[in-house]
Coordinates of C-alpha atoms and ligand atoms in Angstrom, one line a residue:
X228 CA 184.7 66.9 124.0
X229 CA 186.0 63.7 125.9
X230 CA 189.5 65.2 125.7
X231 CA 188.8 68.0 126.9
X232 CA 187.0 66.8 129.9
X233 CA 190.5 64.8 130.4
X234 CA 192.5 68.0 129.9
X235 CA 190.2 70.0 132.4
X236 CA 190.6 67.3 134.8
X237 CA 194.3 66.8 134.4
X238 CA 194.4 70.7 136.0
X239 CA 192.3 69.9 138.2
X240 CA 193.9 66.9 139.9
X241 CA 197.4 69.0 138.9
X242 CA 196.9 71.7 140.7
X243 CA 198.9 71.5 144.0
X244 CA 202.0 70.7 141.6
X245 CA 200.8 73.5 139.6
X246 CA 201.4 76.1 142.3
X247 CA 204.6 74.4 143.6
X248 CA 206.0 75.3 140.3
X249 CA 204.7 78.7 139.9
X250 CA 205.8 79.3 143.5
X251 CA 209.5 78.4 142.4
X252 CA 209.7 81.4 139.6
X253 CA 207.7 83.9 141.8
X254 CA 211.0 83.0 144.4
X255 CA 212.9 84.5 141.5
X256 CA 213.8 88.2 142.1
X257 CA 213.6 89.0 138.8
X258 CA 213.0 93.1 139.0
X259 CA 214.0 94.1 135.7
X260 CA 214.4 98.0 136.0
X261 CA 217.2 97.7 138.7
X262 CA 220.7 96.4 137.3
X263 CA 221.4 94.6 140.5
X264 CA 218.8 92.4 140.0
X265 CA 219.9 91.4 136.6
X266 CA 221.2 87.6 137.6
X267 CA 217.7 87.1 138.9
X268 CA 216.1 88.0 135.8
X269 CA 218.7 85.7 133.9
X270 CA 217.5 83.1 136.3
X271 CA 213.5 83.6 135.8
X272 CA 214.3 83.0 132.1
X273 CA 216.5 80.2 132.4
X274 CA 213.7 78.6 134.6
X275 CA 211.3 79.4 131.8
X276 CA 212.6 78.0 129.1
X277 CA 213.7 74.5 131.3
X278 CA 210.6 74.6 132.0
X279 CA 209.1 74.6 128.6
X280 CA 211.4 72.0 127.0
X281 CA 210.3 69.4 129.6
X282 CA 206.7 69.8 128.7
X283 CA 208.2 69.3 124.8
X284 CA 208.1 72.8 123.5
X285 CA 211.7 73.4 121.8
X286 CA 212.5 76.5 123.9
X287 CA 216.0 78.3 124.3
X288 CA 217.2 81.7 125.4
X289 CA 217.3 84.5 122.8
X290 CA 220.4 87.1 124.6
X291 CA 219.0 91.0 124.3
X292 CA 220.5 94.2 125.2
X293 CA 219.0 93.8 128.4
X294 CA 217.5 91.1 129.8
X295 CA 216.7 88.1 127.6
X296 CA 213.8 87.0 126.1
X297 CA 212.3 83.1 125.9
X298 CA 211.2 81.6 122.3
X299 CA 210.1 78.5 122.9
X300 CA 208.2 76.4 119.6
X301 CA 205.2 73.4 119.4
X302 CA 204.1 73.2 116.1
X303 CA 203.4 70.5 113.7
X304 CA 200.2 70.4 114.4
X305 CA 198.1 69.4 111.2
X306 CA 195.4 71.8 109.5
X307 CA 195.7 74.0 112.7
X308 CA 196.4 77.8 113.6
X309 CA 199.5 79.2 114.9
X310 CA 199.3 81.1 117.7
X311 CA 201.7 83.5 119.7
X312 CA 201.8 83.5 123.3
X313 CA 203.0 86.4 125.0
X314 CA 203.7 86.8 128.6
X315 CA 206.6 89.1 131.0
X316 CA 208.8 87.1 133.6
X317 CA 210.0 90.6 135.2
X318 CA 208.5 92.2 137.8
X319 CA 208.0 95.8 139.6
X320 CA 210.7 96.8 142.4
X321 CA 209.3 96.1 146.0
X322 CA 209.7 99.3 147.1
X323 CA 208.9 100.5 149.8
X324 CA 209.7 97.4 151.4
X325 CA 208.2 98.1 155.0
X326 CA 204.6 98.0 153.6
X327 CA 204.7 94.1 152.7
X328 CA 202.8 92.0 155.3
X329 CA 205.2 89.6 154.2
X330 CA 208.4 88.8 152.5
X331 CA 207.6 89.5 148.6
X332 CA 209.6 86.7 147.2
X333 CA 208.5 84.2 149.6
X334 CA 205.1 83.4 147.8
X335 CA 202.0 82.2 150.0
X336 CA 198.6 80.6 149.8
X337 CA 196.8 82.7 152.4
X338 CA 193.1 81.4 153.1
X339 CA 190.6 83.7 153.8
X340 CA 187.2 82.9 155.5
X341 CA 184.7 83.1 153.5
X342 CA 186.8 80.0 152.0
X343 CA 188.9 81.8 149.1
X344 CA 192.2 82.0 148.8
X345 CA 195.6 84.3 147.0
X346 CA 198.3 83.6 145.8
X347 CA 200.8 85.8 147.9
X348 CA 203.8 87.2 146.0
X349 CA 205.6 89.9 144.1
X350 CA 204.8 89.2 140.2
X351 CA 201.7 86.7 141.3
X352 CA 199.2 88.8 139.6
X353 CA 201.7 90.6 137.3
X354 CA 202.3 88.8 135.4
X355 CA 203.9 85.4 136.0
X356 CA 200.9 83.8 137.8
X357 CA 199.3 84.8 135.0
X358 CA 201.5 83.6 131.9
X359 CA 201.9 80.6 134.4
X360 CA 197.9 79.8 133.7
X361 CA 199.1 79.3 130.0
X362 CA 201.7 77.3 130.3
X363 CA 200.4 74.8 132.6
X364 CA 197.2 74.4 130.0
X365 CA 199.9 73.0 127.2
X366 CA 201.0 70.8 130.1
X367 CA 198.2 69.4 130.0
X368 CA 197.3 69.3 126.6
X369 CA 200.4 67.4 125.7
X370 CA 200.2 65.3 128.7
X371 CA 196.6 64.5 127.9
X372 CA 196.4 63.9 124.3
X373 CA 200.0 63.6 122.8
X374 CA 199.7 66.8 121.0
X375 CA 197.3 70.6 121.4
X376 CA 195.0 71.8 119.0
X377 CA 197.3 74.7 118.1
X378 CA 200.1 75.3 116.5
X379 CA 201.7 77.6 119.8
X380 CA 205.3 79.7 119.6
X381 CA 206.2 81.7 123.1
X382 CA 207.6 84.3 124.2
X383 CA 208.2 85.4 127.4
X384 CA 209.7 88.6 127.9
X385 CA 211.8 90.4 130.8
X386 CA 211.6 94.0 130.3
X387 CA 207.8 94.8 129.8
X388 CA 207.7 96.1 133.1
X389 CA 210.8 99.1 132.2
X390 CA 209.3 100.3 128.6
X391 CA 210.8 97.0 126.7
X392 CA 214.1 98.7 125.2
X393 CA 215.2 95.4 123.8
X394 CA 211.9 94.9 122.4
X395 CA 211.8 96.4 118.7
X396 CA 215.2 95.0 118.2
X397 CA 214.0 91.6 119.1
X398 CA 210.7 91.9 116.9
X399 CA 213.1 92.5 113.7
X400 CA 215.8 90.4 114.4
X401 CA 213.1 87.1 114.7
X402 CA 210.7 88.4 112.6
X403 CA 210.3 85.4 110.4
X404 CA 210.2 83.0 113.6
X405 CA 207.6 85.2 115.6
X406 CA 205.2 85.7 113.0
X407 CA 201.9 83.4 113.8
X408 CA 198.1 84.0 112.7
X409 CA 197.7 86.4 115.9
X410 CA 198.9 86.4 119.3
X411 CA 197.7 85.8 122.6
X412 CA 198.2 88.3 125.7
X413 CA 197.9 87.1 129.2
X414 CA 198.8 90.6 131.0
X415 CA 194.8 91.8 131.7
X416 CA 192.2 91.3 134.4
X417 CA 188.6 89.9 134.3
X418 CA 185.8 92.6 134.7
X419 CA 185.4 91.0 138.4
X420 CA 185.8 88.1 140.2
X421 CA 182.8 86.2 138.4
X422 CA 182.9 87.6 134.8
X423 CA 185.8 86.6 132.4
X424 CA 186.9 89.6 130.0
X425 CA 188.7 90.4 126.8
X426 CA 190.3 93.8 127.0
X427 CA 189.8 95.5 123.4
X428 CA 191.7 99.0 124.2
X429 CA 195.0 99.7 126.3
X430 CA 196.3 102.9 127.2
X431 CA 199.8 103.8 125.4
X432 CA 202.9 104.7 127.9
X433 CA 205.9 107.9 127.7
X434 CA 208.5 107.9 130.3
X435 CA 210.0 110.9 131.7
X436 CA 212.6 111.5 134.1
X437 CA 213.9 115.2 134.8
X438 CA 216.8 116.8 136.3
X439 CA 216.0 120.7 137.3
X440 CA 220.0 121.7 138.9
X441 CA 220.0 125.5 140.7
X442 CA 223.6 126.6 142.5
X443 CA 226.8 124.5 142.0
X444 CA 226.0 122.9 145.3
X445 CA 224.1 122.2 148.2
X446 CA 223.7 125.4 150.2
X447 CA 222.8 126.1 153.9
X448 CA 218.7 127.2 153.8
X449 CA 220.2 130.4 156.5
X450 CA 223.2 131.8 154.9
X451 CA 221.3 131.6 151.1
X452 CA 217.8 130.9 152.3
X453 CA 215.2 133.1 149.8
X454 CA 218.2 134.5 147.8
X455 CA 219.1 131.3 146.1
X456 CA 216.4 129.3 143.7
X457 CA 215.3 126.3 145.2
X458 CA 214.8 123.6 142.6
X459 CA 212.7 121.2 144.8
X460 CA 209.7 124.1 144.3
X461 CA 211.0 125.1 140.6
X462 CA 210.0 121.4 139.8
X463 CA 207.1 121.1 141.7
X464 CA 205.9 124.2 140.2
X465 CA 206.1 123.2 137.0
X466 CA 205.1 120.0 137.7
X467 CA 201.8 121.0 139.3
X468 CA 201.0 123.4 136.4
X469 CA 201.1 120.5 134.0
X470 CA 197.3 120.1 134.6
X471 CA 194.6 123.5 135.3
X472 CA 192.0 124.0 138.0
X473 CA 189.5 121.3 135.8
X474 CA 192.1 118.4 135.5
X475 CA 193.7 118.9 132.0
X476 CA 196.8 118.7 130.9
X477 CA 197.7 122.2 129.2
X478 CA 200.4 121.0 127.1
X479 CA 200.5 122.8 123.5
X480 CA 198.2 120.3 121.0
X481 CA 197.9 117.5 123.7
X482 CA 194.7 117.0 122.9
X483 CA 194.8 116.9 119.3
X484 CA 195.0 113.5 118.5
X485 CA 192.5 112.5 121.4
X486 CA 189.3 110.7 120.3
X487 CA 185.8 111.0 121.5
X488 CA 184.6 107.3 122.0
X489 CA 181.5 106.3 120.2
X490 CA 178.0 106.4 121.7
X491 CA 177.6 103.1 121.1
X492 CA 180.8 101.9 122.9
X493 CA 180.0 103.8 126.1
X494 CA 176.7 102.4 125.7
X495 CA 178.3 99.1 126.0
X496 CA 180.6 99.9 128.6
X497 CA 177.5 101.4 130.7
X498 CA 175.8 97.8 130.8
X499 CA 178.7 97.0 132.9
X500 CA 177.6 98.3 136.1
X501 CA 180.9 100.3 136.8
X502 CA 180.4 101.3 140.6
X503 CA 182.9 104.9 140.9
X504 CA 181.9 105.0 145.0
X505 CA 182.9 101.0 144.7
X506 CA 186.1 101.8 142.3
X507 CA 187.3 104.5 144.4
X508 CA 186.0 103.3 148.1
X509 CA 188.2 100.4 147.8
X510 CA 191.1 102.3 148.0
X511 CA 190.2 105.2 150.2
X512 CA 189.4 107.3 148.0
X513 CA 185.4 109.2 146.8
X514 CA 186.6 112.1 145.1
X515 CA 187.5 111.2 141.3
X516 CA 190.9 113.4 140.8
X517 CA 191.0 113.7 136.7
X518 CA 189.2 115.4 134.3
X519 CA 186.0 117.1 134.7
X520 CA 182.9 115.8 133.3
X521 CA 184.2 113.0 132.5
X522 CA 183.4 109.5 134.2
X523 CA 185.8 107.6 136.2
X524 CA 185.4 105.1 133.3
X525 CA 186.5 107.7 130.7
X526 CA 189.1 109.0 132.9
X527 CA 190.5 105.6 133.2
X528 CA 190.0 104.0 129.8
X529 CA 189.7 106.7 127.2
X530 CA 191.3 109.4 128.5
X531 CA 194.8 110.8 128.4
X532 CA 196.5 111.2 131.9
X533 CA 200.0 112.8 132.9
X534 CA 201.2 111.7 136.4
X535 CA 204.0 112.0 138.5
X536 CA 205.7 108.6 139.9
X537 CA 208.5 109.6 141.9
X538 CA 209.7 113.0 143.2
X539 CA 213.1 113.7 145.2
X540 CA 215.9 116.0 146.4
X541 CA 217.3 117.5 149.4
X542 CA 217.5 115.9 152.7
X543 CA 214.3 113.0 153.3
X544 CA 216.2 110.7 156.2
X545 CA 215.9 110.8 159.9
X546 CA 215.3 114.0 161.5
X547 CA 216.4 117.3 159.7
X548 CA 218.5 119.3 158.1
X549 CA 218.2 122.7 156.6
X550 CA 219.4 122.8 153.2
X551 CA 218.5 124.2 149.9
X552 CA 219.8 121.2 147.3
X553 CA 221.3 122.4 144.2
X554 CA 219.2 119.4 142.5
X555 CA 215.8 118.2 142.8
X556 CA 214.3 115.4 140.6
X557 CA 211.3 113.5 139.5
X558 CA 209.5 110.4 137.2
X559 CA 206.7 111.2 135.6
X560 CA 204.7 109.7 133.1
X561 CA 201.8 109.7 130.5
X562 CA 199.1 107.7 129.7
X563 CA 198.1 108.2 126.0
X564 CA 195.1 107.1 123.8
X565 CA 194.0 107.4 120.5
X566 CA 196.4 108.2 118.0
X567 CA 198.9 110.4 120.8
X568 CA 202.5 110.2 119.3
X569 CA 204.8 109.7 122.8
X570 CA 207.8 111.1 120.3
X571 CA 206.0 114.2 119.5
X572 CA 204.4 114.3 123.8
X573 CA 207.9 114.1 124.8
X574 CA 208.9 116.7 123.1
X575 CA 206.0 119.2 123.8
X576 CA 206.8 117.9 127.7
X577 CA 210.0 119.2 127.2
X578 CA 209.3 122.5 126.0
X579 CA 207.0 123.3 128.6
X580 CA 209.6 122.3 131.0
X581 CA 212.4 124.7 129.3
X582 CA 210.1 127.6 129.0
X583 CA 209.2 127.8 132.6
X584 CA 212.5 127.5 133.7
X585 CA 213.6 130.6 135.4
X586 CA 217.5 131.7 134.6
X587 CA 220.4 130.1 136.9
X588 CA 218.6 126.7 136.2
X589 CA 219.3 123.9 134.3
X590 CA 217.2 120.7 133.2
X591 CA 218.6 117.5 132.2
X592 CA 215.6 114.9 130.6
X593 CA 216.0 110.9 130.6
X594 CA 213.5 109.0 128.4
X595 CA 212.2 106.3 130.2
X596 CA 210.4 104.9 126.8
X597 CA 207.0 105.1 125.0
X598 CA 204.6 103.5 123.7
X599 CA 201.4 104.2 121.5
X600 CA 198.0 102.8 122.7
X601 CA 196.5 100.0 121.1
X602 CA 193.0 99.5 119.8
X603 CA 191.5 95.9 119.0
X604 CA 189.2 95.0 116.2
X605 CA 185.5 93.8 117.9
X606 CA 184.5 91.8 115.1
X607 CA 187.7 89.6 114.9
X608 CA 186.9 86.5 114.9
X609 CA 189.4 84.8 117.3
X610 CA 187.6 87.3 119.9
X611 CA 184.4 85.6 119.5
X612 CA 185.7 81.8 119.5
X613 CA 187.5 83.2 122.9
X614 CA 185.1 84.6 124.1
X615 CA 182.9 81.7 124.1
X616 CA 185.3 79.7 125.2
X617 CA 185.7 81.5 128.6
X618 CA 181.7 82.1 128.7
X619 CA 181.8 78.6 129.2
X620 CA 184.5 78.1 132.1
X621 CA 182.9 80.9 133.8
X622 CA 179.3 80.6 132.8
X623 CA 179.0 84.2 132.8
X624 CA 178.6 86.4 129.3
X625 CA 182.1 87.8 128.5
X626 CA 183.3 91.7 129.2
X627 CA 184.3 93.5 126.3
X628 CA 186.4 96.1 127.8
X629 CA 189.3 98.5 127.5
X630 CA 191.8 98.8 130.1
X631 CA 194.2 101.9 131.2
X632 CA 197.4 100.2 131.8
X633 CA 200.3 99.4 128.8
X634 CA 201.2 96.8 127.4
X635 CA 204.1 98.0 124.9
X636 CA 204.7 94.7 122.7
X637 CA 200.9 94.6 121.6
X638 CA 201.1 97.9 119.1
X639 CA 204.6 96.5 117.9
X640 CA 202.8 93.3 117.1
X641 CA 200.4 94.9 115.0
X642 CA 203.2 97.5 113.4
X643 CA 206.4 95.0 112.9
X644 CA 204.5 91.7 112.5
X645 CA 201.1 92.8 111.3
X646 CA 199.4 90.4 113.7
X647 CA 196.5 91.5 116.0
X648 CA 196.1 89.9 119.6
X649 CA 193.6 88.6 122.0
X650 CA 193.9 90.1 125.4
X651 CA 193.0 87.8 127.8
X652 CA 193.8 87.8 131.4
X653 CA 192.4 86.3 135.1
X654 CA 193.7 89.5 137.3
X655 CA 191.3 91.1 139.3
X656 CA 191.6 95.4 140.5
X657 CA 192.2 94.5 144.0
X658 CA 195.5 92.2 143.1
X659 CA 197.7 95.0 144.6
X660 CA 199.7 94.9 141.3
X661 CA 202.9 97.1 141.3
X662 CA 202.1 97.6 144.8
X663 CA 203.2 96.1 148.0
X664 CA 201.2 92.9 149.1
X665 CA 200.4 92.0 145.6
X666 CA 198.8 88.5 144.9
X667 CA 196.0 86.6 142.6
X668 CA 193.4 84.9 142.9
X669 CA 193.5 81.2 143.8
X670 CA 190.8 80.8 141.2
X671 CA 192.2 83.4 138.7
X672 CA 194.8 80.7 138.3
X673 CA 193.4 77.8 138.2
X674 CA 190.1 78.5 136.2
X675 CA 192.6 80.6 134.0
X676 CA 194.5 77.4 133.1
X677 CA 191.4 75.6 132.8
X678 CA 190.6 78.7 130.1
X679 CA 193.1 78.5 128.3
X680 CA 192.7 74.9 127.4
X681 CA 189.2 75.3 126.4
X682 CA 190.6 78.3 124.3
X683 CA 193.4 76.9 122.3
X684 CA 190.6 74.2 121.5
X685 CA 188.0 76.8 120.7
X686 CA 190.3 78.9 118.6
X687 CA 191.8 75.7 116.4
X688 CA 187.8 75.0 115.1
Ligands
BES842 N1 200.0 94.1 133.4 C1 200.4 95.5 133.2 C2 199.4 96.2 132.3 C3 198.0 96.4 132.8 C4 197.8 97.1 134.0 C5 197.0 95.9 132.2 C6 196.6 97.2 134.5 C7 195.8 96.0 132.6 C8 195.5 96.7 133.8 C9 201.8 95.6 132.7 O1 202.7 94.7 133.2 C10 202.3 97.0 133.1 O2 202.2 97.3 134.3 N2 202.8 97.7 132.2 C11 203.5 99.0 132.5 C12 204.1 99.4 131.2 C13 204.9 100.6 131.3 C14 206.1 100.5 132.2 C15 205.4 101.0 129.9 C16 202.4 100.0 132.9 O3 201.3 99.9 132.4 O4 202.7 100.8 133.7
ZN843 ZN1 202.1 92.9 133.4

C-alpha cells in the first residue's frame, strides 16, 4: 500500500512536468487522414516511442502502409499479468478552422472560475491526453519502485482516427509479440465529471464516400437550367431517403442483425440518471432526431444510425454563381451494432444508391473502412479488479456503460488475437472531441494517471 501512496504522490508532485510533456505531442500536427500532414504524424510517433525508452520501456517504430505504429515492451515482471495498452497518437482535421477560440496546436491550461481548469488543444481529449494518463502512471511506477506490477506491451497507433487501414496487417504481422492476457483501451469517457466508467459496448463504424457525375461538365443554370439533371439534388435526394418519416433507415435487411437489448441491461442503464433535455440542451438542441420510440439512450448506444458527414459540389465561395455542376459529392457513414456486417451494409448502401439513380448519371463509391461493433463480457474479471480500482480514486461506484463511438482495433483484438479489453477512459461529453475548441479535463488527466497506477496494481493481484 506504501508504494502506492509513493506512486500516487510522485503524480501528484509530477504534475506540472506531466503537462509540459503532453503539451509537446499535442504541438504535433499529427492529422492522420490528410497526406500533408504525414511528417507530423511520423513526428508524434517518433516522440512516442523516445518517450517511452527514457522511462525504460524498449520501444521502436514498427513502419505501416500508412502511418506507423509504436510497440514499445516492459516485461519481466515475476508471477505477474501481461497487459496491452492501446492508445491513437493521430488526431481529427481542424476544420473549419475559423471556429477555434484559439490556435489548435498551441495547447493551453485555461482556468475557469468556479476554479477548474482544461486542457486546450486539438487531440487533448482524443486521444493523446488520454493515452498520455497511462504513460505517465509507468513513469511513475518505474520511478517509484524500480519495476510495475504488470507485465505492460504498447501500442500506440496513428490511423484510428481514418478507419485503421494499416491495422489488420499490423495485428498478423506481430501477432506473436502483441499477444498479452487482455488489453487495455484508453479511447472512452467517464459517465460525468464525478463518476469513473468502464464502457462494455461500442458502436461499429462503415465509411462511405460517393460520387453521383450528371453532364460532361459544368453547365450555365440559364442556358440548361431544368433540362439538365442536377446532381447536387440527385444526391441529396437519395441521401435524404435513406431514413422514412419515423427515423429508420429503409435499407433492404438493415435491421436484420439488430438486437433488442435485454431488460435487465436497460434496467441498469436507467439507474444512471441519463438527463435527454441535459444531453441535448447542452448543445442546442431538445428535439431527439433518430428513431422513434426509442430513447436518446438507445438511439445512441444500441441503435444503428446512418449519417451524412460531409456534402459538396457546385459553387460554395464568395458571392454567386449560377451553375448546375456536372458532379456533386458526399461522406457519409454508419454506425452499426449487434452483429451488422459493414461488408454486407456497404453493399446494400450501394444498391440503393444505383437503383435510384435516374439515367444520364453515374456514381462512383470510395470505401472509407468498417468496422463491426464490439460487445464486452460483464463478468470478466479484470472488469471488476478495475473497476474497483477507479471506485477508489474517484470514490464514486463505477458506470457500466456502452458508448456510441468506434474504436476499430478492439473487435480485431478479440478476432486476430483472441484477447478481450477493458475500456477505460477519463473524457467527459462536453470535451468538444472532433470538434473545434476541443480539450480535457485538468482532472481527467491527472486523476486518470493517478487511475491507472492504482489499476495496473489492482489488476496484477
Ligand atoms: N475516441 C473515439 C471513439 C469514441 C467516441 C469513444 C466517443 C467514445 C465516445 C475515437 O477516436 C473515434 O473517434 N473513432 C472514430 C472511428 C471511425 C473513424 C472509424 C469514430 O468513432 O468516429
Ligand atoms: Zn479516440
Amino acid at each position: 500500500m506504501s508504494q502506492l501512496n509513493n506512486v500516487l504522490k510522485s503524480i501528484d508532485d509530477g504534475l506540472p512536468t506531466a503537462l509540459e510533456r503532453l503539451f509537446d505531442l499535442l504541438r504535433i500536427e499529427s492529422i492522420s487522414t490528410d497526406p500533408a500532414y504525414k511528417e507530423n504524424c511520423a513526428d508524434a510517433a517518433d516522440w512516442l516511442s523516445k518517450e517511452l525508452n527514457e522511462i525504460g520501456f524498449q520501444s521502436r517504430i514498427c513502419k505501416t502502409t500508412g502511418h506507423p505504429m509504436v510497440l514499445a515492451h516492459y516485461h519481466g515482471v515475476k508471477d505477474a499479468p501481461h497487459v496491452l495498452f492501446y492508445g491513437h497518437y493521430d488526431v481529427q482535421p481542424v476544420d473549419p478552422p475559423e471556429l477555434w477560440d484559439r490556435s489548435p496546436f498551441d495547447p493551453k491550461i485555461i482556468e475557469r472560475e468556479d476554479g477548474t481548469s482544461e486542457i486546450y488543444g486539438r487531440g487533448s481529449g482524443d486521444d493523446k491526453g488520454q493515452l498520455m494518463t497511462f504513460v505517465e502512471a509507468c513513469r511513475a511506477w518505474i520511478s517509484e519502485t524500480g519495476s510495475q506490477p504488470c507485465n505492460v506491451t504498447i501500442m500506440f497507433e496513428g490511423e484510428e482516427e481514418s478507419g485503421s487501414p494499416s491495422l489488420l496487417p499490423f495485428l498478423n504481422e506481430f501477432k506473436d509479440e502483441l499477444k498479452a492476457d487482455f488489453a487495455l483501451v484508453c479511447d472512452t469517457s467517464m459517465w460525468d465529471r464525478e463518476t469513473p466508467a468502464i464502457a462494455t459496448a461500442l458502436r461499429g463504424n462503415m465509411g462511405e464516400e460517393i460520387t453521383i457525375e450528371a453532364a460532361s461538365r459544368d453547365l450555365h443554370s440559364g442556358y440548361y437550367g431544368s433540362a439538365a439533371a442536377n446532381p447536387i439534388h440527385i444526391l441529396s435526394k437519395i441521401l435524404a431517403d435513406i431514413r422514412d418519416e419515423n427515423g429508420r433507415i429503409v435499407l433492404d435487411g438493415f435491421y436484420d442483425d439488430v438486437p433488442e437489448i435485454p431488460d435487465d441491461v436497460l434496467a441498469q442503464w436507467g439507474e444512471l440518471g441519463f438527463s435527454e433535455e441535459k444531453f441535448l440542451g447542452d448543445v442546442g438542441l431538445s428535439v431527439p432526431a433518430g428513431e422513434k420510440g426509442r430513447s436518446v439512450m438507445e438511439q445512441t448506444w444500441t441503435r444503428p444510425t446512418a449519417e451524412v458527414n460531409g456534402i459538396w459540389g457546385g459553387y460554395t465561395g464568395e458571392g454567386f454563381k449560377t451553375v448546375i455542376p456536372s458532379q456533386a459529392h458526399a461522406k457519409i457513414s454508419f454506425r452499426l451494432v449487434g452483429q451488422q456486417n459493414p461488408d454486407k451494409i456497404r453493399k446494400t448502401f450501394r444498391a440503393f444508391v444505383e437503383a435510384r439513380l435516374p439515367k444520364d448519371c453515374s456514381v462512383t463509391f470510395k470505401s472509407h473502412g468498417g468496422s463491426p461493433a464490439v460487445h464486452l463480457d460483464y463478468n470478466m474479471p479484470e472488469l471488476q479488479k478495475a473497476a474497483k480500482a477507479l471506485t477508489e480514486e474517484w470514490s464514486r461506484e463505477t458506470a457500466l456503460i456502452a458508448m456510441g463511438g468506434s474504436i476499430p482495433v478492439v473487435g480485431d483484438f478479440k478476432r486476430e488475437l483472441g484477447m478481450d479489453s477493458l475500456l477505460i477512459g477519463f473524457g467527459l461529453a462536453d470535451d468538444r472531441i472532433h470538434s473545434p475548441n476541443e480539450k480535457y479535463e485538468l482532472t481527467s488527466f491527472h486523476k486518470g494517471s493517478r487511475s491507472w497506477a492504482r489499476i495496473l496494481l489492482a489488476l496484477s493481484s
